[in-house]
Amino acid sequence: MASVEMGALPKSHADEDNVGVLYHDSLKGHTQNDQADMDRMGKVQELRRNYRPLSAIAFVVILQGTWEVLMTASYSGLVDGGPAGLIWSYIWTFAGFSMVVASLAEMASMAPTAGGQYHWVSEFAPPSIQSPLSYFVGWMSTLSWQAGTASGPFLVGTLIQACAIVMHPEYEPTAWGGTLMVIGVTILVWVLNVYGARLMPLFQNIMLVIHVFGFIAIIIVFWVLCPRASSKATFTEFRNDGGWSSTGLALMVGQISAIYACICSDAAAHMSEEIKDAGRTVPRAMISSYFMNGAIGLVFLISYMYVMTDLSAALDDVTGYPHIWVFSQAVSPAGVVALNVIPTILIFAGTLSYNLSTSRQTWAFARDNGLPLAKWLGTVNPKLEIPVNAVTFTCICTILLSLINIGSDVAFNASTSALFLNPHFLLNAALLSHLCQPQANQTPPVISLNVVSLMITYMCSIGAVLYRRIKHPELLPSCRWSLGKFGVPVNIGGLLYSTHAFFWCFWPEATPVEVTSFNWAVVMFVGVTILCFVDYMIRARKVYKGPVVLVEGYKGD
């Protein structure tokens, strides 16, 4: 197998689509093992490997932002389950999802590619279905990551508006003001991710420090200054404010808050082609960040639920954020703003990371002819050594979606006409227009859509590797982070848990269900699935063969 020895003369490659454009492997920062992995998968090293073990861990920790998510996006869990329900659902979610993360980490070591799940399905699924199933998973992955990326600037914007409301109670947030904030945040993300790409690993390390010390600062405020509820109320008193037939059913519906806080460990996999020694570093980063965030998240959640002394008042806070109410019980309005700046900065940092991972997943899928505009989206800027077009495309989609929040027919029509090129962006439009209204006091469907579309990619990829492990174990690629003899039970556990989460995340927050409270994620998910199938039958099956056709040793069906 071809490899590059340390000290050997640099090996040049030519991009088949850009004949004559040569570059040297030795300048890309990869190791001999990285080159061996890329050669096996039939890929050319186009991106610079800037990330090392610490920055890779920091990248995933900041992107997941578990304690920040539990603070700012736990409304559903508080309504359906209450403080006790949110704590216990987080514990079982963390335990169940650990098997999903372990399964994904092993696949990331077997095939460390920016494509992630759709590549793994293509390589491990039965040959008769690998192409259509891989195509479907690629679209679902794109759907999920684009939805998550678009939600970040909206969240940052609403947190900023919450600060304005605290300092100026007479302030009334406007739709156009929120849109301008989204556009401003998105432009800043584009500038930093394009022209500051080489500094991102250092930035992630700094944000990791802020992530830890910000957590400590807020925990101190909780335990020193805030009034606290009793342990009995915190751990044993469950709520069913959603009107479900039983508390158990309410807990199942409300667990989406805990699930949302645990997802996206696969972000490291989508950065595989920019991480040095990816076959070992990526799975370690996925596992380390998951358990680090999980431990911090549990401590934070328990502390946060102790100070949620009046749940109804917290849920009805004028800002739409229960944590603002909690802060206001302990400190002055200026102190509330100072504390709220911490999650705002960290969520902005997570938005940067999210954009990076999303653009790499989009770039990789386009590189394999899975998306329209594939040649343009699959291009890497030779000077910056990053997929600038994919970054730009992701930011443009977010900005177009933000126009819908203004509420004008002109803006809506302009946005939807542009977004119609890719069906999932059109479907996200309705979600994100709702996402910009925190005063509605309910978890936006974009969270459900983000989770269910990710879960289907987890189900398919884990199912594919489980099939290969049972039917043809001799064909599994060797890897440097392996589940070994625990592979089958861990894969089965991961498949069962991701299926469980997939099912429950479609449920609405409360009953009886009305048009305004219906979880439209199910409609959008089914719509994208149908459009994906139609597109595959008409167009994609002629051009999309799946990345497996480039893998060393591939023999065809």
Coordinates of C-alpha atoms in Angstrom, one line a residue:
M1 CA 0.0 0.0 0.0
A2 CA 1.3 3.4 -0.9
S3 CA 2.6 5.6 1.9
V4 CA 5.0 8.4 2.6
E5 CA 8.1 7.7 4.6
M6 CA 9.4 10.4 6.9
G7 CA 12.2 12.2 5.2
A8 CA 11.3 10.8 1.8
L9 CA 10.9 13.1 -1.2
P10 CA 7.4 14.7 -1.3
K11 CA 4.9 12.8 -3.4
S12 CA 2.9 14.9 -5.9
H13 CA -0.7 14.3 -6.9
A14 CA -2.8 15.9 -9.6
D15 CA -6.5 16.6 -9.1
E16 CA -8.3 14.7 -11.9
D17 CA -10.8 17.6 -12.3
N18 CA -8.0 20.2 -12.4
V19 CA -5.2 18.7 -14.5
G20 CA -1.9 20.3 -13.8
V21 CA -2.7 21.5 -10.2
L22 CA -0.1 19.8 -8.2
Y23 CA 0.5 19.8 -4.5
H24 CA 2.9 18.0 -2.1
D25 CA 1.7 15.5 0.5
S26 CA 4.5 16.5 2.9
L27 CA 3.1 20.0 3.1
K28 CA -0.3 18.9 4.2
G29 CA 0.7 17.8 7.7
H30 CA -0.5 14.2 7.5
T31 CA 1.2 11.1 8.9
Q32 CA 2.1 7.8 7.2
N33 CA -1.1 6.3 8.6
D34 CA -3.2 9.2 7.3
Q35 CA -1.8 8.6 3.8
A36 CA -2.5 4.9 4.1
D37 CA -6.1 5.5 5.1
M38 CA -6.6 8.0 2.3
D39 CA -5.1 5.6 -0.3
R40 CA -7.3 2.8 0.9
M41 CA -10.4 4.9 0.5
G42 CA -9.3 6.3 -2.9
K43 CA -9.2 9.9 -1.7
V44 CA -6.6 12.6 -2.3
Q45 CA -5.3 14.7 0.6
E46 CA -6.6 18.2 -0.3
L47 CA -7.0 19.8 3.1
R48 CA -4.3 20.8 5.6
R49 CA -4.3 18.8 8.8
N50 CA -4.2 21.5 11.4
Y51 CA -5.8 19.8 14.3
R52 CA -3.9 17.8 16.9
P53 CA -5.3 15.7 19.8
L54 CA -6.1 18.6 22.2
S55 CA -7.7 20.8 19.5
A56 CA -9.7 17.9 18.1
I57 CA -11.2 17.3 21.6
A58 CA -11.8 21.0 22.1
F59 CA -13.5 21.2 18.7
V60 CA -16.1 18.5 19.7
V61 CA -16.5 19.7 23.3
I62 CA -17.3 23.3 22.1
L63 CA -19.6 22.1 19.3
Q64 CA -21.6 19.8 21.6
G65 CA -21.7 22.4 24.4
T66 CA -23.6 20.1 26.6
W67 CA -24.0 22.3 29.6
E68 CA -24.8 25.3 27.4
V69 CA -27.5 23.3 25.6
L70 CA -29.0 22.1 28.9
M71 CA -29.2 25.7 30.0
T72 CA -30.7 27.2 26.9
A73 CA -32.7 24.4 25.2
S74 CA -34.3 22.4 27.9
Y75 CA -37.8 23.7 27.7
S76 CA -39.4 20.5 26.5
G77 CA -37.8 18.4 29.2
L78 CA -39.0 20.9 31.9
V79 CA -42.6 20.8 30.6
D80 CA -42.7 17.0 30.1
G81 CA -41.0 15.6 33.2
G82 CA -39.9 18.7 35.2
P83 CA -36.6 19.0 36.9
A84 CA -36.6 15.4 38.2
G85 CA -37.6 14.1 34.8
L86 CA -34.9 16.0 33.0
I87 CA -32.2 14.8 35.4
W88 CA -33.1 11.1 35.1
S89 CA -33.8 11.2 31.4
Y90 CA -30.3 12.8 30.9
I91 CA -28.7 9.9 32.9
W92 CA -30.4 7.2 30.8
T93 CA -29.8 9.1 27.6
F94 CA -26.1 9.5 28.4
A95 CA -25.8 5.8 29.1
G96 CA -27.7 4.7 26.0
F97 CA -26.1 7.1 23.6
S98 CA -22.6 6.1 24.8
M99 CA -23.0 2.9 22.7
V100 CA -23.9 5.0 19.7
V101 CA -20.8 7.1 20.1
A102 CA -18.6 4.1 20.6
S103 CA -19.9 2.5 17.4
L104 CA -19.4 5.7 15.4
A105 CA -15.9 6.1 16.9
E106 CA -14.8 2.7 15.7
M107 CA -16.2 3.4 12.2
A108 CA -14.3 6.7 12.2
S109 CA -11.1 4.7 12.9
M110 CA -11.9 2.2 10.1
A111 CA -12.6 4.9 7.6
P112 CA -11.5 8.4 8.7
T113 CA -13.2 10.5 6.1
A114 CA -15.1 13.8 6.1
G115 CA -18.0 12.0 4.6
G116 CA -18.8 10.1 7.8
Q117 CA -22.0 8.2 7.9
Y118 CA -22.8 8.0 4.2
H119 CA -19.3 6.8 3.4
W120 CA -19.6 4.1 6.1
V121 CA -23.0 2.9 4.8
S122 CA -21.5 2.8 1.3
E123 CA -18.6 0.7 2.4
F124 CA -20.3 -1.6 4.9
A125 CA -23.9 -2.1 3.7
P126 CA -24.9 -5.0 1.4
P127 CA -23.8 -4.3 -2.2
S128 CA -27.4 -4.5 -3.5
I129 CA -28.5 -1.5 -1.5
Q130 CA -25.3 0.4 -0.8
S131 CA -25.8 3.1 -3.4
P132 CA -29.4 4.2 -2.7
L133 CA -29.0 3.8 1.1
S134 CA -25.7 5.8 1.1
Y135 CA -27.4 8.5 -1.0
F136 CA -30.3 8.7 1.5
V137 CA -28.0 8.8 4.5
G138 CA -25.9 11.6 2.8
W139 CA -29.0 13.7 2.4
M140 CA -30.2 13.1 5.9
S141 CA -26.8 14.0 7.2
T142 CA -26.8 17.2 5.1
L143 CA -30.3 18.0 6.4
S144 CA -29.3 17.6 10.0
W145 CA -26.1 19.5 9.9
Q146 CA -27.5 22.4 7.9
A147 CA -30.5 22.6 10.3
G148 CA -28.2 22.7 13.2
T149 CA -25.9 25.2 11.6
A150 CA -28.7 27.6 10.8
S151 CA -30.1 27.4 14.3
G152 CA -26.9 28.6 15.9
P153 CA -27.0 32.3 14.8
F154 CA -30.7 32.5 15.7
L155 CA -29.9 31.3 19.2
V156 CA -27.0 33.8 19.6
G157 CA -29.3 36.5 18.4
T158 CA -32.1 35.7 20.8
L159 CA -29.6 35.5 23.7
I160 CA -28.5 39.0 22.8
Q161 CA -32.1 40.2 22.7
A162 CA -32.6 38.6 26.1
C163 CA -29.8 40.8 27.5
A164 CA -31.5 43.8 26.0
I165 CA -34.8 42.9 27.6
V166 CA -33.2 42.5 31.0
M167 CA -31.5 45.9 30.9
H168 CA -34.4 47.7 29.1
P169 CA -37.7 46.1 30.0
E170 CA -39.5 48.4 27.6
Y171 CA -37.5 46.9 24.7
E172 CA -39.6 44.9 22.3
P173 CA -37.6 42.6 20.0
T174 CA -38.5 43.0 16.3
A175 CA -38.3 40.4 13.6
W176 CA -36.2 42.5 11.3
G177 CA -33.8 43.2 14.2
G178 CA -33.4 39.5 14.9
T179 CA -32.8 38.9 11.2
L180 CA -30.0 41.6 11.1
M181 CA -28.3 39.9 14.1
V182 CA -28.5 36.5 12.4
I183 CA -26.9 38.0 9.2
G184 CA -24.2 39.8 11.2
V185 CA -23.3 36.6 13.2
T186 CA -23.3 34.5 10.0
I187 CA -21.0 37.0 8.1
L188 CA -18.6 36.9 11.1
V189 CA -18.7 33.1 11.0
W190 CA -17.9 33.1 7.3
V191 CA -14.9 35.5 7.7
L192 CA -13.4 33.6 10.6
N193 CA -13.9 30.2 9.0
V194 CA -12.5 31.2 5.7
Y195 CA -9.6 33.6 6.6
G196 CA -9.0 32.4 10.1
A197 CA -9.1 28.7 9.4
R198 CA -5.5 28.0 10.3
L199 CA -6.1 29.7 13.7
M200 CA -9.2 27.7 14.5
P201 CA -7.4 25.0 16.5
L202 CA -5.9 27.6 18.8
F203 CA -9.3 29.3 19.0
Q204 CA -10.9 26.0 20.0
N205 CA -8.3 25.5 22.7
I206 CA -9.0 28.9 24.2
M207 CA -12.8 28.3 24.0
L208 CA -12.2 25.0 25.9
V209 CA -10.7 27.0 28.8
I210 CA -13.7 29.4 28.7
H211 CA -16.1 26.4 28.5
V212 CA -14.6 25.0 31.8
F213 CA -14.2 28.2 33.7
G214 CA -17.5 29.6 32.5
F215 CA -19.2 26.5 33.9
I216 CA -17.4 26.9 37.2
A217 CA -18.4 30.6 37.5
I218 CA -22.1 29.8 36.9
I219 CA -22.1 26.8 39.3
I220 CA -20.7 29.1 42.0
V221 CA -23.5 31.5 41.5
F222 CA -26.1 28.7 41.6
W223 CA -24.8 27.3 44.9
V224 CA -23.8 30.5 46.7
L225 CA -26.3 33.1 45.6
C226 CA -29.5 31.3 44.3
P227 CA -32.3 30.0 46.5
R228 CA -32.6 26.2 46.2
A229 CA -35.3 23.7 46.2
S230 CA -35.3 20.5 48.3
S231 CA -33.5 17.3 47.2
K232 CA -36.9 15.5 47.3
A233 CA -38.4 18.0 44.9
T234 CA -35.4 18.1 42.6
F235 CA -35.0 14.3 42.2
T236 CA -38.4 12.8 42.8
E237 CA -41.2 15.2 41.8
F238 CA -42.0 14.8 38.1
R239 CA -44.2 17.1 36.0
N240 CA -46.7 16.3 33.3
D241 CA -47.6 19.8 32.1
G242 CA -48.0 18.5 28.5
G243 CA -51.3 16.8 29.4
W244 CA -50.2 13.3 28.5
S245 CA -52.1 10.2 29.8
S246 CA -49.3 9.3 32.2
T247 CA -46.1 10.7 33.7
G248 CA -44.1 7.9 32.0
L249 CA -45.3 9.0 28.6
A250 CA -44.5 12.6 29.4
L251 CA -40.9 11.5 30.3
M252 CA -40.5 9.8 27.0
V253 CA -41.7 12.9 25.1
G254 CA -39.5 15.3 27.2
Q255 CA -36.3 13.3 26.8
I256 CA -35.6 15.1 23.5
S257 CA -33.9 17.9 25.6
A258 CA -31.4 15.3 27.0
I259 CA -30.9 13.7 23.6
Y260 CA -30.2 17.1 22.0
A261 CA -27.5 17.7 24.6
C262 CA -25.7 14.5 23.7
I263 CA -25.6 14.5 19.9
C264 CA -23.0 15.5 17.4
S265 CA -19.9 13.5 18.5
D266 CA -19.6 12.6 14.8
A267 CA -18.5 16.2 14.2
A268 CA -15.0 15.0 14.7
A269 CA -15.4 12.5 11.9
H270 CA -16.4 15.2 9.4
M271 CA -13.1 16.9 10.3
S272 CA -11.1 13.7 9.8
E273 CA -9.2 15.0 6.8
E274 CA -8.0 18.0 8.8
I275 CA -6.9 16.1 11.9
K276 CA -3.4 14.6 12.1
D277 CA -3.3 10.9 12.7
A278 CA -7.0 10.8 12.2
G279 CA -7.5 7.0 12.5
R280 CA -6.5 7.2 16.2
T281 CA -7.1 10.9 17.1
V282 CA -10.7 11.1 15.8
P283 CA -12.2 8.2 17.8
R284 CA -10.3 9.3 20.9
A285 CA -11.6 12.8 20.5
M286 CA -15.1 11.6 20.1
I287 CA -15.0 9.4 23.2
S288 CA -13.1 11.8 25.4
S289 CA -15.3 14.8 24.5
Y290 CA -18.4 12.8 25.1
F291 CA -17.5 11.7 28.6
M292 CA -16.0 15.1 29.5
N293 CA -19.1 16.9 28.4
G294 CA -21.3 14.3 29.9
A295 CA -19.8 14.6 33.4
I296 CA -19.8 18.4 33.3
G297 CA -23.4 18.3 32.0
L298 CA -24.6 16.1 34.8
V299 CA -23.1 18.3 37.5
F300 CA -24.5 21.4 35.8
L301 CA -28.0 19.9 35.3
I302 CA -28.3 18.8 38.9
S303 CA -27.2 22.3 40.1
Y304 CA -29.5 24.0 37.6
M305 CA -32.5 22.0 38.7
Y306 CA -31.8 22.7 42.4
V307 CA -32.2 26.4 41.7
M308 CA -35.3 26.0 39.6
T309 CA -37.5 26.8 42.6
D310 CA -40.5 28.1 40.7
L311 CA -40.8 26.2 37.4
S312 CA -43.9 28.0 36.1
A313 CA -42.3 31.4 36.6
A314 CA -39.1 30.3 35.0
L315 CA -40.9 28.9 31.9
D316 CA -43.0 32.1 31.6
D317 CA -40.0 34.5 31.8
V318 CA -40.4 37.4 29.4
T319 CA -37.2 36.6 27.6
G320 CA -38.3 33.0 26.8
Y321 CA -35.2 31.6 28.7
P322 CA -35.7 29.9 32.1
H323 CA -32.1 30.5 33.0
I324 CA -32.5 34.2 32.8
W325 CA -35.2 33.9 35.5
V326 CA -32.8 31.8 37.6
F327 CA -30.0 34.4 37.3
S328 CA -32.4 37.2 38.2
Q329 CA -33.1 35.5 41.6
A330 CA -29.4 35.8 42.5
V331 CA -27.9 38.9 40.9
S332 CA -28.8 42.4 39.6
P333 CA -29.8 43.0 36.0
A334 CA -26.2 43.9 35.1
G335 CA -25.1 40.6 36.7
V336 CA -27.7 38.7 34.7
V337 CA -26.3 40.1 31.5
A338 CA -22.7 39.4 32.6
L339 CA -23.6 35.8 33.3
N340 CA -25.6 35.4 30.1
V341 CA -22.6 36.6 28.1
I342 CA -20.8 33.3 29.0
P343 CA -23.2 30.9 27.2
T344 CA -23.6 33.5 24.4
I345 CA -19.9 33.5 23.6
L346 CA -19.7 29.7 23.9
I347 CA -22.7 29.1 21.7
F348 CA -21.2 31.5 19.1
A349 CA -18.0 29.4 19.3
G350 CA -20.1 26.3 18.8
T351 CA -21.7 28.0 15.8
L352 CA -18.2 28.4 14.3
S353 CA -17.4 24.7 14.9
Y354 CA -20.8 23.7 13.6
N355 CA -20.3 25.6 10.3
L356 CA -16.9 23.9 9.9
S357 CA -18.3 20.4 10.3
T358 CA -21.3 21.1 8.2
S359 CA -19.3 22.6 5.3
R360 CA -16.9 19.6 5.4
Q361 CA -19.8 17.1 5.3
T362 CA -21.4 19.1 2.4
W363 CA -18.1 19.3 0.6
A364 CA -17.4 15.6 1.0
F365 CA -20.9 14.6 -0.2
A366 CA -20.6 16.9 -3.2
R367 CA -17.1 15.4 -3.9
D368 CA -18.9 12.1 -4.4
N369 CA -21.6 13.6 -6.7
G370 CA -24.3 13.4 -4.0
L371 CA -25.5 17.0 -4.3
P372 CA -26.5 19.4 -7.0
L373 CA -23.7 21.9 -7.9
A374 CA -21.4 19.1 -7.0
K375 CA -18.4 20.4 -8.9
W376 CA -18.6 23.9 -7.4
L377 CA -19.3 22.6 -3.9
G378 CA -16.6 20.0 -4.1
T379 CA -13.9 22.5 -4.9
V380 CA -11.0 23.2 -2.5
N381 CA -9.4 26.6 -2.6
P382 CA -5.8 25.9 -3.4
K383 CA -4.3 28.8 -1.4
L384 CA -6.5 28.6 1.7
E385 CA -6.7 24.7 1.5
I386 CA -10.3 24.7 2.7
P387 CA -13.6 24.2 0.9
V388 CA -14.5 27.9 0.7
N389 CA -17.5 27.3 -1.6
A390 CA -19.1 24.9 0.8
V391 CA -18.5 27.3 3.7
T392 CA -20.0 30.1 1.6
F393 CA -23.0 28.0 0.6
T394 CA -23.8 27.0 4.2
C395 CA -23.7 30.7 5.3
I396 CA -25.8 31.8 2.3
C397 CA -28.5 29.3 3.3
T398 CA -28.6 30.5 6.8
I399 CA -28.9 34.1 5.7
L400 CA -31.7 33.3 3.2
L401 CA -33.6 31.5 5.9
S402 CA -33.2 34.4 8.3
L403 CA -35.1 36.6 5.8
I404 CA -38.2 34.6 6.4
N405 CA -38.3 35.9 9.9
I406 CA -39.0 39.4 8.7
G407 CA -42.5 38.1 7.7
S408 CA -42.8 39.9 4.3
D409 CA -44.1 38.0 1.3
V410 CA -41.2 39.5 -0.8
A411 CA -38.6 38.1 1.6
F412 CA -40.4 34.8 1.9
N413 CA -40.7 34.3 -1.9
A414 CA -37.1 35.4 -2.5
S415 CA -35.8 33.0 0.1
T416 CA -37.9 30.0 -0.9
S417 CA -37.2 30.4 -4.6
A418 CA -33.4 30.2 -3.9
L419 CA -33.8 27.4 -1.4
F420 CA -35.9 25.3 -3.7
L421 CA -32.7 24.1 -5.4
N422 CA -32.2 21.8 -2.3
P423 CA -35.5 20.6 -0.8
H424 CA -34.3 20.2 2.8
F425 CA -33.4 23.9 3.0
L426 CA -36.9 24.9 1.8
L427 CA -38.5 22.6 4.4
N428 CA -36.3 24.1 7.2
A429 CA -37.6 27.5 6.3
A430 CA -40.8 27.1 8.2
L431 CA -38.9 25.7 11.1
L432 CA -36.5 28.5 11.4
S433 CA -39.1 31.2 11.1
H434 CA -40.7 29.6 14.2
L435 CA -37.3 29.3 15.9
C436 CA -36.9 33.0 15.9
Q437 CA -39.9 33.4 18.3
P438 CA -38.7 32.5 21.8
Q439 CA -41.7 34.1 23.3
A440 CA -43.8 31.2 22.0
N441 CA -42.3 29.2 24.9
Q442 CA -41.9 25.9 23.3
T443 CA -39.0 23.8 21.9
P444 CA -38.8 24.6 18.1
P445 CA -39.3 21.8 15.7
V446 CA -35.9 22.4 14.3
I447 CA -34.5 20.5 17.3
S448 CA -36.6 17.5 16.5
L449 CA -35.6 17.7 12.8
N450 CA -32.0 17.9 13.7
V451 CA -32.2 15.0 16.1
V452 CA -34.3 12.6 13.9
S453 CA -32.3 13.2 10.8
L454 CA -29.1 12.5 12.7
M455 CA -30.6 9.4 14.3
I456 CA -31.5 7.9 11.0
T457 CA -27.9 8.3 9.8
Y458 CA -26.7 6.6 13.0
M459 CA -29.2 3.7 12.6
C460 CA -28.2 3.1 9.0
S461 CA -24.4 3.3 9.6
I462 CA -24.4 1.2 12.7
G463 CA -26.7 -1.3 11.1
A464 CA -24.4 -1.5 8.1
V465 CA -21.3 -2.2 10.2
L466 CA -23.2 -4.7 12.3
Y467 CA -24.2 -6.5 9.1
R468 CA -20.6 -6.6 7.9
R469 CA -19.3 -7.7 11.3
I470 CA -21.7 -10.6 11.5
K471 CA -21.8 -11.7 7.8
H472 CA -18.4 -10.9 6.5
P473 CA -16.1 -10.0 9.5
E474 CA -13.0 -10.7 7.4
L475 CA -13.9 -7.7 5.1
L476 CA -13.9 -5.1 7.9
P477 CA -11.0 -2.7 7.6
S478 CA -8.3 -2.9 10.2
C479 CA -8.4 0.0 12.7
R480 CA -6.4 1.4 15.6
W481 CA -9.4 2.1 17.8
S482 CA -11.5 -1.1 17.9
L483 CA -14.4 -2.4 20.0
G484 CA -12.9 -5.9 19.6
K485 CA -15.1 -8.7 21.1
F486 CA -17.6 -6.2 22.3
G487 CA -18.3 -5.0 18.8
V488 CA -21.6 -6.9 18.2
P489 CA -23.3 -6.1 21.6
V490 CA -22.2 -2.5 21.5
N491 CA -23.4 -2.1 17.9
I492 CA -26.7 -3.8 18.8
G493 CA -27.1 -1.5 21.8
G494 CA -26.3 1.6 19.7
L495 CA -28.8 0.5 17.0
L496 CA -31.6 -0.1 19.5
Y497 CA -31.0 3.2 21.3
S498 CA -30.8 5.3 18.2
T499 CA -34.0 3.7 17.0
H500 CA -35.6 4.5 20.3
A501 CA -34.6 8.2 20.1
F502 CA -35.7 8.4 16.5
F503 CA -39.2 7.3 17.4
W504 CA -39.7 9.6 20.4
C505 CA -38.3 12.8 18.9
F506 CA -41.2 13.0 16.4
W507 CA -43.8 13.5 19.2
P508 CA -45.3 17.0 19.9
E509 CA -44.6 18.7 23.2
A510 CA -48.2 18.6 24.5
T511 CA -51.7 17.3 23.9
P512 CA -54.3 18.0 22.6
V513 CA -52.3 18.8 19.5
E514 CA -53.1 22.0 17.5
V515 CA -51.7 23.4 14.3
T516 CA -49.4 25.7 16.3
S517 CA -48.1 23.0 18.6
F518 CA -47.8 20.1 16.1
N519 CA -44.3 18.8 15.6
W520 CA -43.9 19.6 11.9
A521 CA -40.5 17.7 11.9
V522 CA -42.4 14.5 10.9
V523 CA -43.9 16.2 7.8
M524 CA -40.6 17.7 6.8
F525 CA -38.7 14.5 7.4
V526 CA -41.1 12.4 5.3
G527 CA -41.1 15.2 2.6
V528 CA -37.3 15.2 2.3
T529 CA -37.3 11.4 2.2
I530 CA -39.8 11.3 -0.7
L531 CA -37.9 14.1 -2.6
C532 CA -34.6 12.2 -2.0
F533 CA -36.1 9.0 -3.4
V534 CA -37.5 10.8 -6.5
D535 CA -34.3 12.7 -7.1
Y536 CA -32.3 9.4 -6.8
M537 CA -34.6 7.6 -9.3
I538 CA -34.5 10.5 -11.9
R539 CA -31.0 11.9 -11.6
A540 CA -28.7 10.7 -8.9
R541 CA -28.6 7.0 -9.7
K542 CA -26.9 7.9 -13.0
V543 CA -24.1 9.9 -11.3
Y544 CA -23.9 8.7 -7.7
K545 CA -22.2 5.4 -7.2
G546 CA -21.1 5.9 -3.6
P547 CA -17.6 6.3 -2.3
V548 CA -17.2 2.5 -2.0
V549 CA -16.3 2.3 -5.7
L550 CA -13.0 4.1 -4.9
V551 CA -12.1 1.9 -2.0
E552 CA -9.1 -0.3 -2.5
G553 CA -10.2 -3.9 -3.3
Y554 CA -13.8 -3.0 -4.4
K555 CA -15.1 -5.6 -6.8
G556 CA -18.5 -4.2 -7.6
D557 CA -21.9 -5.9 -7.0

